[in-house]
Each structure stands twice: as C-alpha cells, then as structure tokens.
CSV table of C-alpha atoms in Angstrom, one decimal:
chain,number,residue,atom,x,y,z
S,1,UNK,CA,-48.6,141.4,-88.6
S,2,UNK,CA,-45.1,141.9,-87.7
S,3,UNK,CA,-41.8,140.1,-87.0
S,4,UNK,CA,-42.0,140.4,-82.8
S,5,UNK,CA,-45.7,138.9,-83.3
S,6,UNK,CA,-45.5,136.0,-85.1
S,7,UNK,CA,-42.2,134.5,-82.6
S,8,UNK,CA,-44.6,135.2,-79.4
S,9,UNK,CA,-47.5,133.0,-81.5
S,10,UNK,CA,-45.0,130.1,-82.7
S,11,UNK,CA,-42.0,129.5,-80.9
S,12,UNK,CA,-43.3,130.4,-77.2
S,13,UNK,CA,-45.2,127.8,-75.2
S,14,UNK,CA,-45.7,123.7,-75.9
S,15,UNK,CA,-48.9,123.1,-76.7
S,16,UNK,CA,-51.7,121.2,-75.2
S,17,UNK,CA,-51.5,117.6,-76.0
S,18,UNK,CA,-48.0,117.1,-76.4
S,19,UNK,CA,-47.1,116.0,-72.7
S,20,UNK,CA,-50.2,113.9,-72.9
S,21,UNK,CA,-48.7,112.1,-76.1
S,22,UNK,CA,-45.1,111.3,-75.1
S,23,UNK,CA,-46.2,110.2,-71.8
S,24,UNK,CA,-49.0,107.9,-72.9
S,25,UNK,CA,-46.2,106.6,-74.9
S,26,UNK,CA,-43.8,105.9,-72.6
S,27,UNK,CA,-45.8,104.6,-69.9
S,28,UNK,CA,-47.1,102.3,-73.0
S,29,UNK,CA,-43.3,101.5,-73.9
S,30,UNK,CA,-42.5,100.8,-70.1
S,31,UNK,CA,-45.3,98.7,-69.6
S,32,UNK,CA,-44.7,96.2,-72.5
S,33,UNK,CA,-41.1,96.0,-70.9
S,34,UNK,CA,-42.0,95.1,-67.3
S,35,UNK,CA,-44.2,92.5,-69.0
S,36,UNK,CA,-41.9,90.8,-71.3
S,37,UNK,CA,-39.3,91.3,-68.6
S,38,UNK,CA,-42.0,89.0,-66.2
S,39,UNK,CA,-43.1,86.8,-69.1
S,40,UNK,CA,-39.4,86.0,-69.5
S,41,UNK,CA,-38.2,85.3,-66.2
S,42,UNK,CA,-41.8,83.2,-65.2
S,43,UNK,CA,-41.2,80.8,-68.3
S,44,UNK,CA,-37.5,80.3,-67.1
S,45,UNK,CA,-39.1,79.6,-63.6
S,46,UNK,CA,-41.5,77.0,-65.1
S,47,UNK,CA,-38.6,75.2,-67.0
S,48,UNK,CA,-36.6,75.4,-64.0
S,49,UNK,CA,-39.5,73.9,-61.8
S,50,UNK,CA,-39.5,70.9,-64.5
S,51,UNK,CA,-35.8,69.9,-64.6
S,52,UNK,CA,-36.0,70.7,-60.8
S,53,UNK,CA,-39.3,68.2,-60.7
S,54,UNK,CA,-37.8,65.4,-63.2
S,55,UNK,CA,-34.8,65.6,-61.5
S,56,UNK,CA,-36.8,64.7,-58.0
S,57,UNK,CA,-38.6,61.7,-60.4
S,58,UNK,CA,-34.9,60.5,-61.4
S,59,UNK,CA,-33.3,60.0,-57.8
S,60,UNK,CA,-36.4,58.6,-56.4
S,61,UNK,CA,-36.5,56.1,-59.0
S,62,UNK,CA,-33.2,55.0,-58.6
S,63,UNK,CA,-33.2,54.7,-54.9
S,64,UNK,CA,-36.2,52.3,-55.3
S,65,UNK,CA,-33.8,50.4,-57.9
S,66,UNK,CA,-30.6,50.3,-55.7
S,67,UNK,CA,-33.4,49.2,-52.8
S,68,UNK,CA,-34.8,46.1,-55.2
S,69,UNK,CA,-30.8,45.2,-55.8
S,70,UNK,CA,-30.1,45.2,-52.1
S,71,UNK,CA,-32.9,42.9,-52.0
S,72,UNK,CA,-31.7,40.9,-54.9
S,73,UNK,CA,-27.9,40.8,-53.8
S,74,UNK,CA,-29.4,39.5,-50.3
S,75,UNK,CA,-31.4,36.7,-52.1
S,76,UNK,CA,-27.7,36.0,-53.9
S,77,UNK,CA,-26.2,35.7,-50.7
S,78,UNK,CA,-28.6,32.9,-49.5
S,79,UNK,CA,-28.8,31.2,-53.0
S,80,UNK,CA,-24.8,30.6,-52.0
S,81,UNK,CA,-25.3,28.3,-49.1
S,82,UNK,CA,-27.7,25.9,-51.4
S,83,UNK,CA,-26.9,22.9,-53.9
S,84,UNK,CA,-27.1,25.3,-56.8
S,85,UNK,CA,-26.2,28.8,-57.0
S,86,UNK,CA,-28.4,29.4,-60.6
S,87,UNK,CA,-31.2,27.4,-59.2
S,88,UNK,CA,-31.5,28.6,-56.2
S,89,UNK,CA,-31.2,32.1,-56.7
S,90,UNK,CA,-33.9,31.9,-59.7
S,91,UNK,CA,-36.1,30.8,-57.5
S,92,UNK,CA,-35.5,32.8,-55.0
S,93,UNK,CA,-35.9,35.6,-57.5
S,94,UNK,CA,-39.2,34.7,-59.2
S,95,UNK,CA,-40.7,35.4,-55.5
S,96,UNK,CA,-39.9,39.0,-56.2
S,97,UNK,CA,-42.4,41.6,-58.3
S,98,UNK,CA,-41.5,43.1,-61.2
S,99,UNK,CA,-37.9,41.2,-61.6
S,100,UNK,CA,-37.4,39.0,-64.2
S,101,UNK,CA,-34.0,36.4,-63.6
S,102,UNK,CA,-32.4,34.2,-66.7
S,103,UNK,CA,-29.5,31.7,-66.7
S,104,UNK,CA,-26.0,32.7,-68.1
S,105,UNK,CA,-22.6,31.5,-68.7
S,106,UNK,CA,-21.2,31.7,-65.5
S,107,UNK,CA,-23.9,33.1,-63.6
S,108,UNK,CA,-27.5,34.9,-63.7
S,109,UNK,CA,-28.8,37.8,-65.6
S,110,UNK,CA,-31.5,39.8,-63.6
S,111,UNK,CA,-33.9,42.4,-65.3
S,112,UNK,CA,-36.1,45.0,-63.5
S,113,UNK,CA,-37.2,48.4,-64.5
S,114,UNK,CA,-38.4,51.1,-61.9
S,115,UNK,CA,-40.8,53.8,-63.1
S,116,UNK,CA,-39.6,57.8,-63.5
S,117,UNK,CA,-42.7,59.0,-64.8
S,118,UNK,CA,-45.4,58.3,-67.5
S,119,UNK,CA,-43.2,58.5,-69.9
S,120,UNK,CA,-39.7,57.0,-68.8
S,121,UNK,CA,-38.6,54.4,-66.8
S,122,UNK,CA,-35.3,53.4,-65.2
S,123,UNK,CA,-33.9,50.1,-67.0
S,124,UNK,CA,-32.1,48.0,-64.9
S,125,UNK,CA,-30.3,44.8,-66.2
S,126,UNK,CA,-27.3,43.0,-63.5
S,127,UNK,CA,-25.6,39.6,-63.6
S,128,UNK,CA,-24.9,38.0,-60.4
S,129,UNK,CA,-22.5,35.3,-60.1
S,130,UNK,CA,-21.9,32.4,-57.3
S,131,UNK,CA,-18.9,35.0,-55.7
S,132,UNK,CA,-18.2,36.4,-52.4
S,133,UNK,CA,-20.0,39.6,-51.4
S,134,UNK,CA,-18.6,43.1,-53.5
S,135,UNK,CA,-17.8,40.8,-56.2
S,136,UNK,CA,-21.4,38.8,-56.6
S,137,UNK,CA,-22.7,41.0,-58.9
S,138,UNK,CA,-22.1,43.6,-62.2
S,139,UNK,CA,-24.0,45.9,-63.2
S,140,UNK,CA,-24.8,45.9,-67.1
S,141,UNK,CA,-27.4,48.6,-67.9
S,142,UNK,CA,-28.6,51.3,-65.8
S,143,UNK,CA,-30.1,53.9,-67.5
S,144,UNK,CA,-33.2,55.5,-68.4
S,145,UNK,CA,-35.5,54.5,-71.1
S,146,UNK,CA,-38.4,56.1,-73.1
S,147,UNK,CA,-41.7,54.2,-72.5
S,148,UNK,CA,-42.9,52.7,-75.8
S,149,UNK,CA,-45.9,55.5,-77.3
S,150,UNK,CA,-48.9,53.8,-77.5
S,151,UNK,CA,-50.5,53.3,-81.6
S,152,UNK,CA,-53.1,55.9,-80.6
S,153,UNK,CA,-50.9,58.3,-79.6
S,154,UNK,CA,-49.5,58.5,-83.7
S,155,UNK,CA,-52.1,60.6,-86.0
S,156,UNK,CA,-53.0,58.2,-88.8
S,157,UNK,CA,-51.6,59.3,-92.3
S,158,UNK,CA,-53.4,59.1,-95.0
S,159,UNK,CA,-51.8,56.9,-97.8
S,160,UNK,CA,-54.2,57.2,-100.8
S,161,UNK,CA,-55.6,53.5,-100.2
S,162,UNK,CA,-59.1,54.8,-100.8
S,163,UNK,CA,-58.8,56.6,-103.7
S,164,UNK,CA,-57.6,53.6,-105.1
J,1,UNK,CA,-55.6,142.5,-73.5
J,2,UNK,CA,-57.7,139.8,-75.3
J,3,UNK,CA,-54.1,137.8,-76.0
J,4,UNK,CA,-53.1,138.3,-72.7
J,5,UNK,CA,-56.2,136.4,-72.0
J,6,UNK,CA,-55.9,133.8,-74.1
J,7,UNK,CA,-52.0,133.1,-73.3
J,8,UNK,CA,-53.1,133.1,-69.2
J,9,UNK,CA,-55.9,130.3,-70.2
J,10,UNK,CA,-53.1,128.3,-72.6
J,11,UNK,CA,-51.2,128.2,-69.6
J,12,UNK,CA,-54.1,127.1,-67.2
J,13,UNK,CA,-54.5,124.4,-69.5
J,14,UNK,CA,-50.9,123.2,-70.2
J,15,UNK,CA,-50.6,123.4,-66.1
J,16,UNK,CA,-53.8,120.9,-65.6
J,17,UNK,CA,-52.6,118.9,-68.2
J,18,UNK,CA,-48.9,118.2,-66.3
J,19,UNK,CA,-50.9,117.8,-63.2
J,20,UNK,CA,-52.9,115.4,-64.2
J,21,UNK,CA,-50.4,113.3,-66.7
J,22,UNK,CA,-47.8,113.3,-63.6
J,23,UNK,CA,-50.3,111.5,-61.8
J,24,UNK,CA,-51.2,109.5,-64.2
J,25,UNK,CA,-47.4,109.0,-64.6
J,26,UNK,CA,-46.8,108.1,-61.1
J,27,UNK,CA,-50.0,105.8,-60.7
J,28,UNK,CA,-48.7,103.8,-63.8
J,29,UNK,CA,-44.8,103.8,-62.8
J,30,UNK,CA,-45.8,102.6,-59.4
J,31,UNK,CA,-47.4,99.7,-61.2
J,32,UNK,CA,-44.9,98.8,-63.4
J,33,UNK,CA,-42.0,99.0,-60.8
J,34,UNK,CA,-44.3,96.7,-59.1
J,35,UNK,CA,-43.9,94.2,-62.2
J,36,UNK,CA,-40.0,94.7,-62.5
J,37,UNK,CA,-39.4,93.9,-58.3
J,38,UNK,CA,-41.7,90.6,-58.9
J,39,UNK,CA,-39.9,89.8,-61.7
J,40,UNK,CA,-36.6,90.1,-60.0
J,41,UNK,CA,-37.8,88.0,-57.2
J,42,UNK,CA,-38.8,85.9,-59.2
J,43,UNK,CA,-35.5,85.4,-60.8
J,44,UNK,CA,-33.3,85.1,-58.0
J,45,UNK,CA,-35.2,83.0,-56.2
J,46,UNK,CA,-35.4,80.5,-59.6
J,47,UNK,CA,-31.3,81.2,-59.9
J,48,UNK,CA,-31.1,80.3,-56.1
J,49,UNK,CA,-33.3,77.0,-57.1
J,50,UNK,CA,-31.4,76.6,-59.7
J,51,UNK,CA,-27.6,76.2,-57.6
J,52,UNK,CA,-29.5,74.1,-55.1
J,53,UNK,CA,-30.3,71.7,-57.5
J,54,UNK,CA,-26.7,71.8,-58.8
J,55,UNK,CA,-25.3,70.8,-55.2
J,56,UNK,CA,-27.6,68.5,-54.4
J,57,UNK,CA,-27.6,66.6,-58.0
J,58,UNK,CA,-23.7,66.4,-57.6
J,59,UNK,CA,-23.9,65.6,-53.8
J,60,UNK,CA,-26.5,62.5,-55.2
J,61,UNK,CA,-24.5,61.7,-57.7
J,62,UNK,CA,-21.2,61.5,-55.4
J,63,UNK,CA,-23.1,59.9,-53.0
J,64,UNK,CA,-24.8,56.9,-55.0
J,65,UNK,CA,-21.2,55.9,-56.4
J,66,UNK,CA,-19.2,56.0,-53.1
J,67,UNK,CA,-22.0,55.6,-50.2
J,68,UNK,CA,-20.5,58.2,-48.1
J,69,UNK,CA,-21.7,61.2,-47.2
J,70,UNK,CA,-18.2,63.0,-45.9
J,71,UNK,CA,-16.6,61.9,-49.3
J,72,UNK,CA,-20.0,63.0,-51.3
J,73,UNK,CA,-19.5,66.8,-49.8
J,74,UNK,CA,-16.1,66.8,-50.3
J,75,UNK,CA,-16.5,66.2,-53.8
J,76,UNK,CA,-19.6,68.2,-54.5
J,77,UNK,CA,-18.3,71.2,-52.5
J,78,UNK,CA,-14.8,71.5,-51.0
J,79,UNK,CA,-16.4,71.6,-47.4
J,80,UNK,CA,-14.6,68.9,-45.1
J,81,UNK,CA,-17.2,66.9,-42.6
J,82,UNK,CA,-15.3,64.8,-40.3
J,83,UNK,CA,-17.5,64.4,-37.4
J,84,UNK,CA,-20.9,63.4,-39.2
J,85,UNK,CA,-22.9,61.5,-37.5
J,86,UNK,CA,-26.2,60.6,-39.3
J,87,UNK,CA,-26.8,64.5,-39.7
J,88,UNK,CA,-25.3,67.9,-40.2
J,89,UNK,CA,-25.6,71.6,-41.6
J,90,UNK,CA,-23.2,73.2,-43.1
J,91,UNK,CA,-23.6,77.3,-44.5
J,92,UNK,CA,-23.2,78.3,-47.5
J,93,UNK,CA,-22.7,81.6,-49.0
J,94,UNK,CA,-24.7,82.9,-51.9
J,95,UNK,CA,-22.7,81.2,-54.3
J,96,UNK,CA,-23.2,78.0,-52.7
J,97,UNK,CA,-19.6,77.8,-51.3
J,98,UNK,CA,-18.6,76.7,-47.6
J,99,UNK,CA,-19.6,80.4,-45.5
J,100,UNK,CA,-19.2,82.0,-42.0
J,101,UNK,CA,-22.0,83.9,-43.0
J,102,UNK,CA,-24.3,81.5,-43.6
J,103,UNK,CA,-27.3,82.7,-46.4
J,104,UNK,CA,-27.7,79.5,-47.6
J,105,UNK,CA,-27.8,76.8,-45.0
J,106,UNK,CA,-27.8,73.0,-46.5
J,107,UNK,CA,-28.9,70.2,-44.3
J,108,UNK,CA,-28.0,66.1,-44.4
J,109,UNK,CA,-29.6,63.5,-43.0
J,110,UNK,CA,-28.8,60.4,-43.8
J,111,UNK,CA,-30.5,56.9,-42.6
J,112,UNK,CA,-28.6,53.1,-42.6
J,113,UNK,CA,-30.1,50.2,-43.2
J,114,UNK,CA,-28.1,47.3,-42.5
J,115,UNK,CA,-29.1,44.6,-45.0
J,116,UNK,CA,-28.4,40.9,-45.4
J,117,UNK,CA,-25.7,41.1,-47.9
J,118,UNK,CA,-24.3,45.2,-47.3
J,119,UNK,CA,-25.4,48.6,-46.3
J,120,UNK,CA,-28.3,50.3,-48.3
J,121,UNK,CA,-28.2,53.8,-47.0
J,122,UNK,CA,-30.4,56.9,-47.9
J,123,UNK,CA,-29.8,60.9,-47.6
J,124,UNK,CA,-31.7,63.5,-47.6
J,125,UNK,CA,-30.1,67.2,-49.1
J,126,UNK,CA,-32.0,70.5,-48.3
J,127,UNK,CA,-31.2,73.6,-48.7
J,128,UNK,CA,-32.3,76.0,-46.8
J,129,UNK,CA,-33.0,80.1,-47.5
J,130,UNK,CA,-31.1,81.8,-44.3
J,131,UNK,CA,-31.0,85.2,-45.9
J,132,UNK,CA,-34.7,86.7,-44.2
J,133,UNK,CA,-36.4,86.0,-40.9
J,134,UNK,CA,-37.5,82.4,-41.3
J,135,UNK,CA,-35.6,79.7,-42.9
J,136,UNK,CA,-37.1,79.1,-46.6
J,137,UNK,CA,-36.7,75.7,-48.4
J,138,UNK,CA,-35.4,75.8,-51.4
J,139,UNK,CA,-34.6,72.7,-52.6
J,140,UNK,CA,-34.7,69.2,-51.3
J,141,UNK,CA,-33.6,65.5,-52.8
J,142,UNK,CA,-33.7,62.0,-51.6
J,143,UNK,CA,-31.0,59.7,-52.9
J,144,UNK,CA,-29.8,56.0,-52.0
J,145,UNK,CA,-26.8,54.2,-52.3
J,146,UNK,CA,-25.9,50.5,-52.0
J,147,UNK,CA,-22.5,49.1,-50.3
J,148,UNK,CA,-22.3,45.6,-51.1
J,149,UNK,CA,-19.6,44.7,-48.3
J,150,UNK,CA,-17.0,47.0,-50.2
J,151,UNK,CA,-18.1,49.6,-52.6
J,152,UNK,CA,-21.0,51.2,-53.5
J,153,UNK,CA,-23.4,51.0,-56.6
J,154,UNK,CA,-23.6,53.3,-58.9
C-alpha cells in the first residue's frame, strides 16, 4: 500500500454518521433552550398575574373601607345635631355591620376591617370627634393585616412526652 | 474499479443522510422557533402588564389621597387633563408616557357620589392595547376616594 493510497482512504470524505450526530445534538441543545427560555418567561407571567391579581384584591378592599367611612363620617355628622356627640354617634354606629365604636378622651374610636383575601384583611381603626366636617375624624391605622393561621394549619411536633 | 464503486455508494449515502437530517433539521427548528416567538409574546405582553399596573397603582394611589382625577394623572404621568368630565383617554406610547401615537391607550371613568357628610367618588383605570387591529385590555383597577368637605382620605 502506498503513500497516495492511504490519504484517498483517511483524509477524503466525512463519514456516515457524523452529520447525524452533531445535528441530533444541536437540535437537542436548541430545544432545551426554547424550553427553559418558555419555562422562564411563563413563571414570570404567573408571578406577574399574582401581584397583578392581589393588587386588584388591595384596591377593592379599600374602596369598600373608604365607602363604610363615608358612611360612618355621615352617621358623625347626624350624631352632631343630638344631646350627645359620643352617645349618639355609638348608637348610631352599632346599627352598622362589622364596625365596632368605643368611647375616648375627646371623642370616639371606630374599628372595622374589610377583607383582601383568605389570608389578609385590611385593618381599619379612626377616631372621630364632635368637630366640623374635614376635621371630624383621624385616621389611626390603615393597613393590612395577616389573618390569624388557624391551630390545624401548624404540623404538631413531637416533644418526647410519650416516651416519657 | 471496485473502489470507484464503493466511494460512488459512500457518497450516495453521505448525500441521503444530509437530505434527510436537513429535514429533520428544518421540521425541528420550525418547532423550536415556534417556542422562542411564544415565549417572546409572552414576555412582552407580561412586561406590557406589568407598566399597566405601574400607572394604574400610582394613578390609585394619587387618586385615594387627593380625590381628583386631573391632579392623580398629573402625578402618576406628567399628562395635563383639564377638561375632564367624568371620563377621558389619553394615549400613551410604549413606555407608558403621554403619545401622539397612541399604542397604549388608557381610559378613566370616574363616578360621584354625593354623600351626607362629603364626596365618595370612584375611578375606573384601563389600559388598553392599541398596537393591532382591536383594542386589547391589558389592565384594569377600581379605586375610591373619600372627600370629607376638604380633603381626601387616604
């Protein structure tokens, strides 16, 4: 066998299988790009759809809230023209669902809380005083809260009472 | 003559085989471009989402302290509102600033309730996709606000 022979056997063509191979495994490689790429930018959607979601929860909430103290600063308004501003407005207050009213120095400290979702609520807590209308009432607390996690919701822990 | 034989059918070969693994190539890229262009819809539609809910939250938030809804866009995005009535639209560009070209349109409605002690007031913020055929919702919030005689609640 001479020189001329053996570089037409060796070096000549590409061989059958080798195309095959490398594109297999870039089609593989491209294909575990596309789909992380997806994965990626469909969990960002899904967090985005949340925040988007809870945000929703939040402002309807406290448009419900800022509706119950338009309905409380009204009852305020009337409670002015009786004998007693505190008692009047108490009263006046106990009529309404969900709100609970308690007597102050100097005035009357109303509590309500407006649902978010299951798991927060929006904590509402205003004083109203016997004043003239844009000063009748202050705001104390107006934020939201966590809902208190029922016992069932903990896993019990074993404390080594039984071994005992 | 036998090697010229076997280097014709080598070639056969090798010429099937780049047949067949282009169109297996093309079948598959096809495919996958088909998962890169839904993923990049995907994206800038949630990015698009994602501005709206910017504007309206600070629009809301403008809007629950002072009650008014000139005052609230002003604020939230530079864009002056003089003549509002109850409702307006105002375009926006793709960055959510005050457009000509309108790609983004955003829509207020607002309703007044005349109470026994102030003004509880509610607005409604859309946003709207202007950029194809048919307007697209994007986004939309409900807010309130409360004018006790004087100043809003926040």
């Amino acid at each position: 066998m001479d020189n001329t022979e053996k570089k037409g056997r060796s070096g000549g063509t590409v061989g059958v299988g080798y195309i095959s191979i490398m594109l297999i495994f870039t089609v593989i490689c491209l294909t575990i790009f596309a789909v992380l790429s997806f994965q990626a930018v469909y969990s960002s959607d899904k967090m985005t759809s949340r925040s988007d979601g809870f945000t929703q929860q939040y402002y309807t909430a406290d448009m419900e809230a800022k509706k119950t103290l338009s309905k409380l600063d009204g009852l305020a308004a009337e409670a002015l023209d009786g004998f007693s501003f505190e008692d009047g407005f108490i009263e006046a207050v106990s009529g309404v669902e969900g709100v609970s009213a308690a007597r102050i120095a100097g005035g009357v400290r109303v509590e309500f809380s407006q649902a978010i979702n299951e798991r927060q609520t929006l904590a509402v807590s205003v004083v109203f005083f016997s004043a003239p209308s844009g000063e009748r009432f202050r705001i104390e607390k107006w934020n939201s809260t966590e809902k208190e996690i029922s016992g069932e919701s903990h896993p019990s822990v074993w404390d080594g009472g039984d071994l005992v | 003559m036998i090697r010229l034989k076997v280097n014709r059918r080598s070639n056969v070969l090798l010429y099937a085989e780049m047949i067949i693994a282009l169109l297996f190539f093309v079948i598959s890229f096809a495919v996958i471009i088909r998962v890169f262009a839904s993923a990049d819809s995907l994206e800038r539609r949630s990015r698009q989402r994602q501005s709206a809910a910017l504007c309206a939250q600070s629009i809301a938030e403008a809007y629950s302290v002072s009650g008014d809804v000139q005052k609230a866009v002003s604020l939230a995005l530079g864009a002056d509102l003089r003549d509002f009535t109850g409702s307006a639209e105002i375009g926006l560009d793709s960055g959510f600033y005050p457009a000509d070209s309108s790609d983004v349109i955003l829509r207020l409605d607002e309703q007044k309730q005349d109470t026994a002690a102030g003004i509880y007031s509610e607005l409604v913020v859309e946003f709207f996709d202007n950029s194809g055929d048919d307007e697209e919702l994007i986004y939309s919030l409900k807010c309130g606000a409360y004018v006790p005689g004087g100043a809003a609640v926040g």
